[in-house]
XYZ file of C-alpha atoms in Angstrom:
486
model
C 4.125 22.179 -7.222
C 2.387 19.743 -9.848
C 3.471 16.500 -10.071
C 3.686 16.823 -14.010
C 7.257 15.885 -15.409
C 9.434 18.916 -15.866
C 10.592 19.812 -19.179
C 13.780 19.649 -19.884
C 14.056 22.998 -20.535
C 12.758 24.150 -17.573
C 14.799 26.370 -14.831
C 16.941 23.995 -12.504
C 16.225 26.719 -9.600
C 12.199 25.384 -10.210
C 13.261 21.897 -10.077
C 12.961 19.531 -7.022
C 15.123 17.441 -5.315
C 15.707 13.825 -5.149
C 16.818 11.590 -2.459
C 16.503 7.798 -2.904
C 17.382 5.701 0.028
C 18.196 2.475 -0.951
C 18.628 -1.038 1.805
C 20.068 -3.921 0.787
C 18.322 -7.168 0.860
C 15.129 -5.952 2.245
C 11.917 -7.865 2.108
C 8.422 -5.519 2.057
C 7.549 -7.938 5.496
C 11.112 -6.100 7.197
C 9.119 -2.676 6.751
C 7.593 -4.026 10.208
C 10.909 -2.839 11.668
C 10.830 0.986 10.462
C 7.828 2.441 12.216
C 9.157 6.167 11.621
C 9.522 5.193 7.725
C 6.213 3.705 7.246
C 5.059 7.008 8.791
C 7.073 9.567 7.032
C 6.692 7.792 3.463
C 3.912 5.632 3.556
C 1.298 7.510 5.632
C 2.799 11.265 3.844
C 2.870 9.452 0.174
C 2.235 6.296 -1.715
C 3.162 2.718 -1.922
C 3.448 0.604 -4.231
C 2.562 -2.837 -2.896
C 3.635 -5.121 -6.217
C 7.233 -3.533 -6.499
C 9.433 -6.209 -8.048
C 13.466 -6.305 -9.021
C 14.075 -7.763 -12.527
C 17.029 -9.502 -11.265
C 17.374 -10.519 -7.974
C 20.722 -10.216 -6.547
C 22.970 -6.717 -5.913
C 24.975 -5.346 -8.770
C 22.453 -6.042 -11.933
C 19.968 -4.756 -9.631
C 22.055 -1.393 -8.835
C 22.675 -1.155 -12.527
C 19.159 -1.491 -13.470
C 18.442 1.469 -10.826
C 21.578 3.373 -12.584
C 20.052 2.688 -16.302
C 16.543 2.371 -16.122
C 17.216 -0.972 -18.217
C 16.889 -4.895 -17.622
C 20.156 -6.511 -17.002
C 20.134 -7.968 -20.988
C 20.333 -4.665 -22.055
C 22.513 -2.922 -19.582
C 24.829 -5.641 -19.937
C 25.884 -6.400 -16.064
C 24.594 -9.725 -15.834
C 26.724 -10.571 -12.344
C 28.706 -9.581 -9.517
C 32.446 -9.675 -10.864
C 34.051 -9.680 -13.936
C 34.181 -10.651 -16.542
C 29.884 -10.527 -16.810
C 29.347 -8.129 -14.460
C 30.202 -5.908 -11.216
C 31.248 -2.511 -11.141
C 33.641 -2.740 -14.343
C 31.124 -3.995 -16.469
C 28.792 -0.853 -15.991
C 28.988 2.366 -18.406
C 29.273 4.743 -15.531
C 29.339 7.397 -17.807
C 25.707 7.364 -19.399
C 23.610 6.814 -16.344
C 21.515 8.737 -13.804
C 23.434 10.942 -11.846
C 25.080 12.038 -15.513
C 21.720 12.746 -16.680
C 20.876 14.728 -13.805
C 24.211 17.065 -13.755
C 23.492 17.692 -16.825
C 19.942 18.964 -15.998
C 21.454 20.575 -13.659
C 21.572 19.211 -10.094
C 24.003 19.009 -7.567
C 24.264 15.243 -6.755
C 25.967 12.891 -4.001
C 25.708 9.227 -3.365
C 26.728 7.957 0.011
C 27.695 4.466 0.798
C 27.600 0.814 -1.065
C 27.676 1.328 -5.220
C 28.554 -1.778 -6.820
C 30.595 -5.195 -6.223
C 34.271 -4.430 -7.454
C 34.590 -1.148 -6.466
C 38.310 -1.157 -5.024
C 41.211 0.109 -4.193
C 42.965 -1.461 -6.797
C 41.003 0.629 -9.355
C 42.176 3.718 -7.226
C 40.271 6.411 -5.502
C 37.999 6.444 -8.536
C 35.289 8.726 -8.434
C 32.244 7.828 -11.282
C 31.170 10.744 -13.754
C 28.007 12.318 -12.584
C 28.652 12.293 -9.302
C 29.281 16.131 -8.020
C 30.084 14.589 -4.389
C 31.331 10.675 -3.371
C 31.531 8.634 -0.571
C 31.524 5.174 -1.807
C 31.708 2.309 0.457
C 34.962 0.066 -0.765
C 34.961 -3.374 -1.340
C 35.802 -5.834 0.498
C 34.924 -3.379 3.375
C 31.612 -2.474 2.148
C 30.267 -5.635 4.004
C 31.497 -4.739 7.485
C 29.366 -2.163 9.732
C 32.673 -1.094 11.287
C 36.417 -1.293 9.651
C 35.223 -0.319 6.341
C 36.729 2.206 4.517
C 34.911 5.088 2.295
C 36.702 6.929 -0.848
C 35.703 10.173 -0.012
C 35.704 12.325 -2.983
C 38.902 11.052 -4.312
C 40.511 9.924 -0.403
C 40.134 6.733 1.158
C 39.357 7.028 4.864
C 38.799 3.756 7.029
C 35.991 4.092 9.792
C 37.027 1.846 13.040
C 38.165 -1.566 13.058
C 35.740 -4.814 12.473
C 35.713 -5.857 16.057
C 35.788 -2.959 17.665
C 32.067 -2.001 18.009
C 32.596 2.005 18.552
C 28.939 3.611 18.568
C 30.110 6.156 17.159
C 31.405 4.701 13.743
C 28.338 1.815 12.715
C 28.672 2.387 9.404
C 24.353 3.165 8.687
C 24.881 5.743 11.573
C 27.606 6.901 9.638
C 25.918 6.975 6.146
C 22.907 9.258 7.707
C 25.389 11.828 9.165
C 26.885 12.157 6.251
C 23.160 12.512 4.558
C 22.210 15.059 6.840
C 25.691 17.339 5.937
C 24.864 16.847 2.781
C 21.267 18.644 2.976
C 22.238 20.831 5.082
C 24.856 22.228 3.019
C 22.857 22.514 -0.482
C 20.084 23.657 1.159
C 20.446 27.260 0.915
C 21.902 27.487 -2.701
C 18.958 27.239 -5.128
C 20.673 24.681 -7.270
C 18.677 21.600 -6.903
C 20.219 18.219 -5.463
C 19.824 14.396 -6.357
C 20.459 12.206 -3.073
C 21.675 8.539 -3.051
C 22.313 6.554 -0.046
C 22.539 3.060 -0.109
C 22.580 1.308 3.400
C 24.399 -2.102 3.886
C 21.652 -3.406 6.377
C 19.898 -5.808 7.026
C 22.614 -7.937 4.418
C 24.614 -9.823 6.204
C 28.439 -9.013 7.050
C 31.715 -10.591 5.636
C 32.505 -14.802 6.120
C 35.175 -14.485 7.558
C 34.267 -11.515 10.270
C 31.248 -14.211 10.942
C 33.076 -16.855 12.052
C 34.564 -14.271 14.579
C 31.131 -13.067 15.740
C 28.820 -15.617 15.369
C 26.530 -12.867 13.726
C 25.439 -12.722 9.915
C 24.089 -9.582 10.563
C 24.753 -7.118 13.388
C 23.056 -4.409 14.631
C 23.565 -1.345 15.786
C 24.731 -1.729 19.398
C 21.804 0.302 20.989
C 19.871 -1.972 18.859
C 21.265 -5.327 19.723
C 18.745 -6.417 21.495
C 15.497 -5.080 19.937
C 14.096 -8.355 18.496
C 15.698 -11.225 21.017
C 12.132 -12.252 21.566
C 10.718 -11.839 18.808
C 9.090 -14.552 16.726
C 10.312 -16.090 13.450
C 7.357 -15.682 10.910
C 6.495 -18.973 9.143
C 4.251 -18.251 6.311
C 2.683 -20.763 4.117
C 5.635 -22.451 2.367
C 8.162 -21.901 5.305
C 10.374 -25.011 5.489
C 8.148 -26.569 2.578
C 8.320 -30.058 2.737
C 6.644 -30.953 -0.738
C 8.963 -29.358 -3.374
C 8.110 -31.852 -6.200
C 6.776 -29.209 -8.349
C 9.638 -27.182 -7.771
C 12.798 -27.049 -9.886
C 15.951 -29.916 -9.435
C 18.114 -27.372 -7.310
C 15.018 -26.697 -4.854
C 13.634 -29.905 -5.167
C 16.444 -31.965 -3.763
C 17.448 -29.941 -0.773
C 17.107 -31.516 2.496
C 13.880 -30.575 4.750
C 14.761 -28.041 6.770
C 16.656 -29.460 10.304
C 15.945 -27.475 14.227
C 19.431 -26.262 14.167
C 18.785 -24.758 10.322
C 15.987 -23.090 11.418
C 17.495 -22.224 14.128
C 19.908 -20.045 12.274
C 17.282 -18.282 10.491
C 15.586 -17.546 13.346
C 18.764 -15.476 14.697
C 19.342 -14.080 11.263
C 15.973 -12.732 11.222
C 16.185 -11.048 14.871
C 18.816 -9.601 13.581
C 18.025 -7.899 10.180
C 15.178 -6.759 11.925
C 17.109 -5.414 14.879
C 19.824 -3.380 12.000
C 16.894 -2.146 10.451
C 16.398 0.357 13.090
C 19.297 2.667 12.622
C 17.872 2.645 9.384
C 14.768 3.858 10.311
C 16.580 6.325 12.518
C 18.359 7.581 9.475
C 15.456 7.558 7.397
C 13.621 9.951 9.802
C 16.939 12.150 10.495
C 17.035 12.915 6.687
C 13.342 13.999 6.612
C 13.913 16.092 9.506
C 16.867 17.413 7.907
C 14.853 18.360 4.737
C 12.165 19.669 7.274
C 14.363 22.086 9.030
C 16.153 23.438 6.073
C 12.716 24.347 4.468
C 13.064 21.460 1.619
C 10.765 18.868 2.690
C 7.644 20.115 0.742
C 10.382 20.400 -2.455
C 11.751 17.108 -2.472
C 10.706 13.913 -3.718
C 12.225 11.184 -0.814
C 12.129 7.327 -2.303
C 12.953 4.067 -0.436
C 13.430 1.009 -1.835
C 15.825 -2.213 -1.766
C 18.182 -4.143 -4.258
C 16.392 -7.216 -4.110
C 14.291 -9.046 -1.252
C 15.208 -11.927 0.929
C 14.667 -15.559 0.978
C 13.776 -16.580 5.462
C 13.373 -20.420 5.114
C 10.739 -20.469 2.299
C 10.176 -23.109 0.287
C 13.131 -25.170 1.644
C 15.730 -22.254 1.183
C 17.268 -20.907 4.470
C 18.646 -17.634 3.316
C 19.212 -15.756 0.541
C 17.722 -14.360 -2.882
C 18.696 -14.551 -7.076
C 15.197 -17.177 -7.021
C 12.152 -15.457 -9.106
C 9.883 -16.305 -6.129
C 8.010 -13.272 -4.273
C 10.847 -13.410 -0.838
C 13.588 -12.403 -3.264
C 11.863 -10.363 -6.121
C 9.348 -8.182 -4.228
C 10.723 -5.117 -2.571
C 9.277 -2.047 -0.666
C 8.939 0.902 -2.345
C 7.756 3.709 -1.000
C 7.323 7.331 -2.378
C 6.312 10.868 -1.242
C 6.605 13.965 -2.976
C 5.090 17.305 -4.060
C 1.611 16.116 -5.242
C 1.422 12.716 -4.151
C -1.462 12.098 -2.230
C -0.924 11.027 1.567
C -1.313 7.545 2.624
C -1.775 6.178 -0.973
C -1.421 2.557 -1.615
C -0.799 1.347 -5.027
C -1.552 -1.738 -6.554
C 0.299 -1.493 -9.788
C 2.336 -4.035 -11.227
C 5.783 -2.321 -11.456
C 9.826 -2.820 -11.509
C 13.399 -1.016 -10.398
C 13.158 -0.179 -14.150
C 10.824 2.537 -13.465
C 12.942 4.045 -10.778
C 15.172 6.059 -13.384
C 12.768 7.275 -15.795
C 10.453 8.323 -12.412
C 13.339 10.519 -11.392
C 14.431 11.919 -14.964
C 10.583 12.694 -15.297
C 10.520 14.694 -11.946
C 14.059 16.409 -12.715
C 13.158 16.894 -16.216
C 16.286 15.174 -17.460
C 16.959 13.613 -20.692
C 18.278 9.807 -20.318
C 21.003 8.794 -22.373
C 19.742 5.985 -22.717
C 16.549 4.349 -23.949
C 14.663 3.101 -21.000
C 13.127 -0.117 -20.863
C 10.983 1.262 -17.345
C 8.270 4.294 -17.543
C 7.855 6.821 -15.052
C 5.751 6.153 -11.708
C 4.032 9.548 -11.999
C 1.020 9.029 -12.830
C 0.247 5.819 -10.847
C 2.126 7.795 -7.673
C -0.787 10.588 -8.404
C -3.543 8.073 -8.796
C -2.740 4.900 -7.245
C -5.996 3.638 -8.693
C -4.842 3.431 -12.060
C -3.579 0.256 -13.749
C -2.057 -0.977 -16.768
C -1.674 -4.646 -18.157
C 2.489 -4.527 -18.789
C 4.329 -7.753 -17.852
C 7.704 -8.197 -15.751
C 10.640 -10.031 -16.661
C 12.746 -11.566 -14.653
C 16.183 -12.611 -15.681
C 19.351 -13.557 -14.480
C 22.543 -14.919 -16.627
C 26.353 -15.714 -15.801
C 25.811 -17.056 -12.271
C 27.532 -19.893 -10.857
C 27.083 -20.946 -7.343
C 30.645 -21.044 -5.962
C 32.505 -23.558 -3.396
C 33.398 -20.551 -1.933
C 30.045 -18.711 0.279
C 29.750 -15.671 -2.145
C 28.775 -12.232 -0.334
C 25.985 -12.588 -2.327
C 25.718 -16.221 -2.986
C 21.620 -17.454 -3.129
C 22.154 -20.604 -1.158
C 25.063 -22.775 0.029
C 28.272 -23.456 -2.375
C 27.191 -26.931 -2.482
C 24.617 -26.650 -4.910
C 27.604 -25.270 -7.672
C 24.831 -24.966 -10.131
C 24.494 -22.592 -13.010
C 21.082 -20.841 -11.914
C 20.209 -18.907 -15.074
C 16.395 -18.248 -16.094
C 14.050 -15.845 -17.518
C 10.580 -15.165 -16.379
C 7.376 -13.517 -16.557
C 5.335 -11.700 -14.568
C 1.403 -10.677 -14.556
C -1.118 -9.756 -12.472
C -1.942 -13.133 -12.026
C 0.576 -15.250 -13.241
C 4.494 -16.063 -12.218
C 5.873 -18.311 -15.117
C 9.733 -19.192 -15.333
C 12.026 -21.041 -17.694
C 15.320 -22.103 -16.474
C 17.704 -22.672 -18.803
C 18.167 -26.638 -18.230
C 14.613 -26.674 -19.468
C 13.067 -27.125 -15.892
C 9.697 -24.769 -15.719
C 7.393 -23.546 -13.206
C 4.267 -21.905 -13.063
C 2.447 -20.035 -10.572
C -1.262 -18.568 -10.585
C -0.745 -15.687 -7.816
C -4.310 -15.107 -7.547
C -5.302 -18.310 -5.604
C -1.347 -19.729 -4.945
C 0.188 -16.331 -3.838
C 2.804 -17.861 -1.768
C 3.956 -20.189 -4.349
C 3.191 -23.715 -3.431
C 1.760 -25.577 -6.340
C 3.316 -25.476 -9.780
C 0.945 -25.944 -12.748
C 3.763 -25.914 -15.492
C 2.900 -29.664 -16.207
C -1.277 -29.241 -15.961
C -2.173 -30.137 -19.398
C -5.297 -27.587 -18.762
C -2.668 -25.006 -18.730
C -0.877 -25.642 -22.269
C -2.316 -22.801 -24.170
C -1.552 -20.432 -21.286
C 1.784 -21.965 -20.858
C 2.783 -21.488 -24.877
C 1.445 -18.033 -24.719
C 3.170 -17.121 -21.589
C 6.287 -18.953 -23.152
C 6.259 -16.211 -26.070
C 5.961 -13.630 -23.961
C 9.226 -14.596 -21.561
C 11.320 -14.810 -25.068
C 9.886 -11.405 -26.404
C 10.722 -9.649 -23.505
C 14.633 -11.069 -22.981
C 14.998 -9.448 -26.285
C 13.122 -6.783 -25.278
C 14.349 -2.532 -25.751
C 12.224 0.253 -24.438
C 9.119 0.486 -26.219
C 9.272 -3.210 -26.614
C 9.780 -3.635 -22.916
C 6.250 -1.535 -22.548
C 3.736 -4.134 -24.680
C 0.535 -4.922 -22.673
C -0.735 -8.475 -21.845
C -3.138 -10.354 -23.721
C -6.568 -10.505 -21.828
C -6.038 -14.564 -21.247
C -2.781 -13.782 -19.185
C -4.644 -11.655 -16.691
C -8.244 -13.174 -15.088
């Protein structure tokens, strides 16, 4: 089958599938854990090794997915209402809609987006021809949590009983590999969305039960005790004077703080595995019902991780590389095998990729572009910026499930920024700057927002952060000037 777009005209019968499995706060270094993955995807189809969220933290990032759209134009700008979560979102113009519409059978299986509740009901969202959507505040437990399951809440175990049987990513894939195996003989084509918990961490309160942000499967429990925390350049940075106020003024990093991200990172690592088991359960389930060589099979995250960098001991929602760059890995008909990519590109292309390959028509204008033709020839390249963005977002006295640091800080965090091939600039929005050249500073460490060598560059990359917050599809799409790129 080419790897052309479909028109939307064509027969659905012709069409392939989709299945996009999405983790949830996954760095591109936790790919170490997922051998079969890397294999399956990576070694059978391309990667894209620059694969950035626009905004960093869960729910605008899931929306962005949903919409093809930066969170200013989507409008879900945070986890709960009023500005954002799972209220927030028009539900009924977004992908899976699209894709009915063009005719697929579609499913998603697992976490959707903060404030999806009971108290809303067993509410299914339009588009979706099957639903098993993981119910807050339960999504964040790997046993106890409950599932509406197309329109009936069932409850999986209890929190601390750890039945095998019922960890909730084992779970998920089961369900994954019903799914194919049921569509698979009718010749309607299918769109696939599971969206793992792992490696995020679990609920506060279970935690101070446990003793474990994250835990694993049990088989699994032990997989990384050993294994050694990675310090990269800027791990536990002790020079933060270029940084922003709310980095800048943390305390160094202490043994026992390190300590705890040393654990936390055994463990992601360690939950990660049922992961890769499920990721290489589906293929084999697509294998085995003949589908494999007719289905496009992404994997990607909501947003990295922050491990101790630059002063930070955990979490994401900063524009730095931990907690904007993601894995994303693709394979497909046509894609070449073992492909590496090293295009510049976002979670905004992930919808228009997939209405391109179903030959859908989006309902709304896309601010993204379709991966084809980089997937096809990873050598090409293009000169479009990134934004980054986020808006509405308090840091609580109360440990959010998604909170980017400790409650402490109870800072608004709100910035916009741009990214190049070369260059990482940022404006927060208490007028604190930062700016990055990626090509001899990739990991971050020295600032050159107040070089006075860097002025021009700095008003030209200022112009370019405020055209693209205002930015709307086409707009979104406008190249880099040469002087923002060598």
């Amino acid at each position: 089958m080419a790897l052309s777009a479909f028109a939307p005209n064509a027969s659905a019968a012709d069409r392939p599938n989709v299945v996009v499995l999405m983790t949830d706060d996954q760095t591109v270094a936790d790919l170490a854990a997922m051998p079969r993955a890397r294999a399956l995807l990576g070694r059978e189809g391309v990667g894209f090794d620059r694969s950035y969220v626009s905004y960093p933290v869960c729910c605008p990032s899931r929306a962005t997915f949903l919409s093809g759209q930066y969170a200013h134009n989507h409008g879900v700008l945070g986890l709960y209402a009023p500005t954002g979560g799972y209220a927030r979102f028009n539900h009924a113009n977004s992908l899976p809609l699209w894709l009915q519409q063009a005719g697929y059978a579609t499913a998603h299986i697992g976490k959707y987006m903060n404030g999806y509740h009971l108290g809303i009901g067993a509410e299914q969202p339009p588009g979706w021809s099957e639903w098993y959507g993981a119910v807050d505040s339960s999504t964040y437990l790997m046993w106890g949590y409950t599932l509406v399951e197309n329109g009936v809440a069932h409850t999986y175990g209890t929190p601390l009983e750890e039945d095998p049987r019922l960890y909730q990513t084992d779970v998920y894939r089961d369900k994954a590999v019903d799914f194919i195996r049921r569509r698979a003989p009718s010749s309607q084509p299918f769109f696939l969305s599971v969206a793992f918990l792992a490696p995020h961490h679990e609920s506060g309160p279970l935690r101070s039960i446990t003793g474990r942000l994250v835990r694993p499967a049990p088989r699994d429990a032990r997989a990384y005790a050993r294994a050694r925390l990675p310090t990269p350049p800027g791990f536990a940075e002790r020079d933060r004077s270029d940084k922003p106020r709310f980095v800048r003024e943390r305390r160094p990093l202490s043994a026992a703080a390190i300590a705890g991200v040393r654990r936390q990172f055994r463990d992601r690592r360690a939950s990660l595995r049922s992961v890769d088991d499920a990721v290489a359960a589906i293929v084999a389930a697509l294998r085995r019902s003949g589908e494999l060589d007719d289905t496009y099979v992404i994997l990607t995250s909501d947003n990295g991780y922050m491990l101790g960098e630059h002063g930070v001991p955990n979490g994401k929602l900063l524009p730095y590389d931990p907690s904007t760059r993601v894995p994303l890995l693709i394979r497909g008909p046509g894609i070449p095998a073992g492909a590496v990519s090293h295009e510049l590109v976002a979670n905004t292309d992930l919808a228009p990729t997939i209405t391109a390959v179903a030959g859908a028509v989006p309902g709304r204008v896309p601010d993204g572009r379709s991966l084809l033709p980089f997937a096809r020839d990873p050598r090409l390249r293009s000169t479009r910026p990134l934004l980054h963005e986020t808006g509405g977002w308090r840091y609580l006295r109360r440990r959010d499930q998604d909170a980017a640091g400790p409650p402490a800080l109870r800072r608004v965090l709100t910035y916009n920024a741009v990214r190049t091939r070369r260059w990482l600039y940022v404006e927060y929005r208490d007028g604190e700057r930062e700016l990055y050249d990626l090509r001899r500073d990739p990991h971050e460490l020295r600032s050159l927002h107040a070089d006075p060598r860097k002025r021009a560059l700095v008003r030209l990359l200022s112009a370019t952060v405020r055209r693209l917050a205002r930015c709307s599809g086409e707009s979104c799409q406008t190249t880099s000037p040469s002087s923002l790129l060598h």
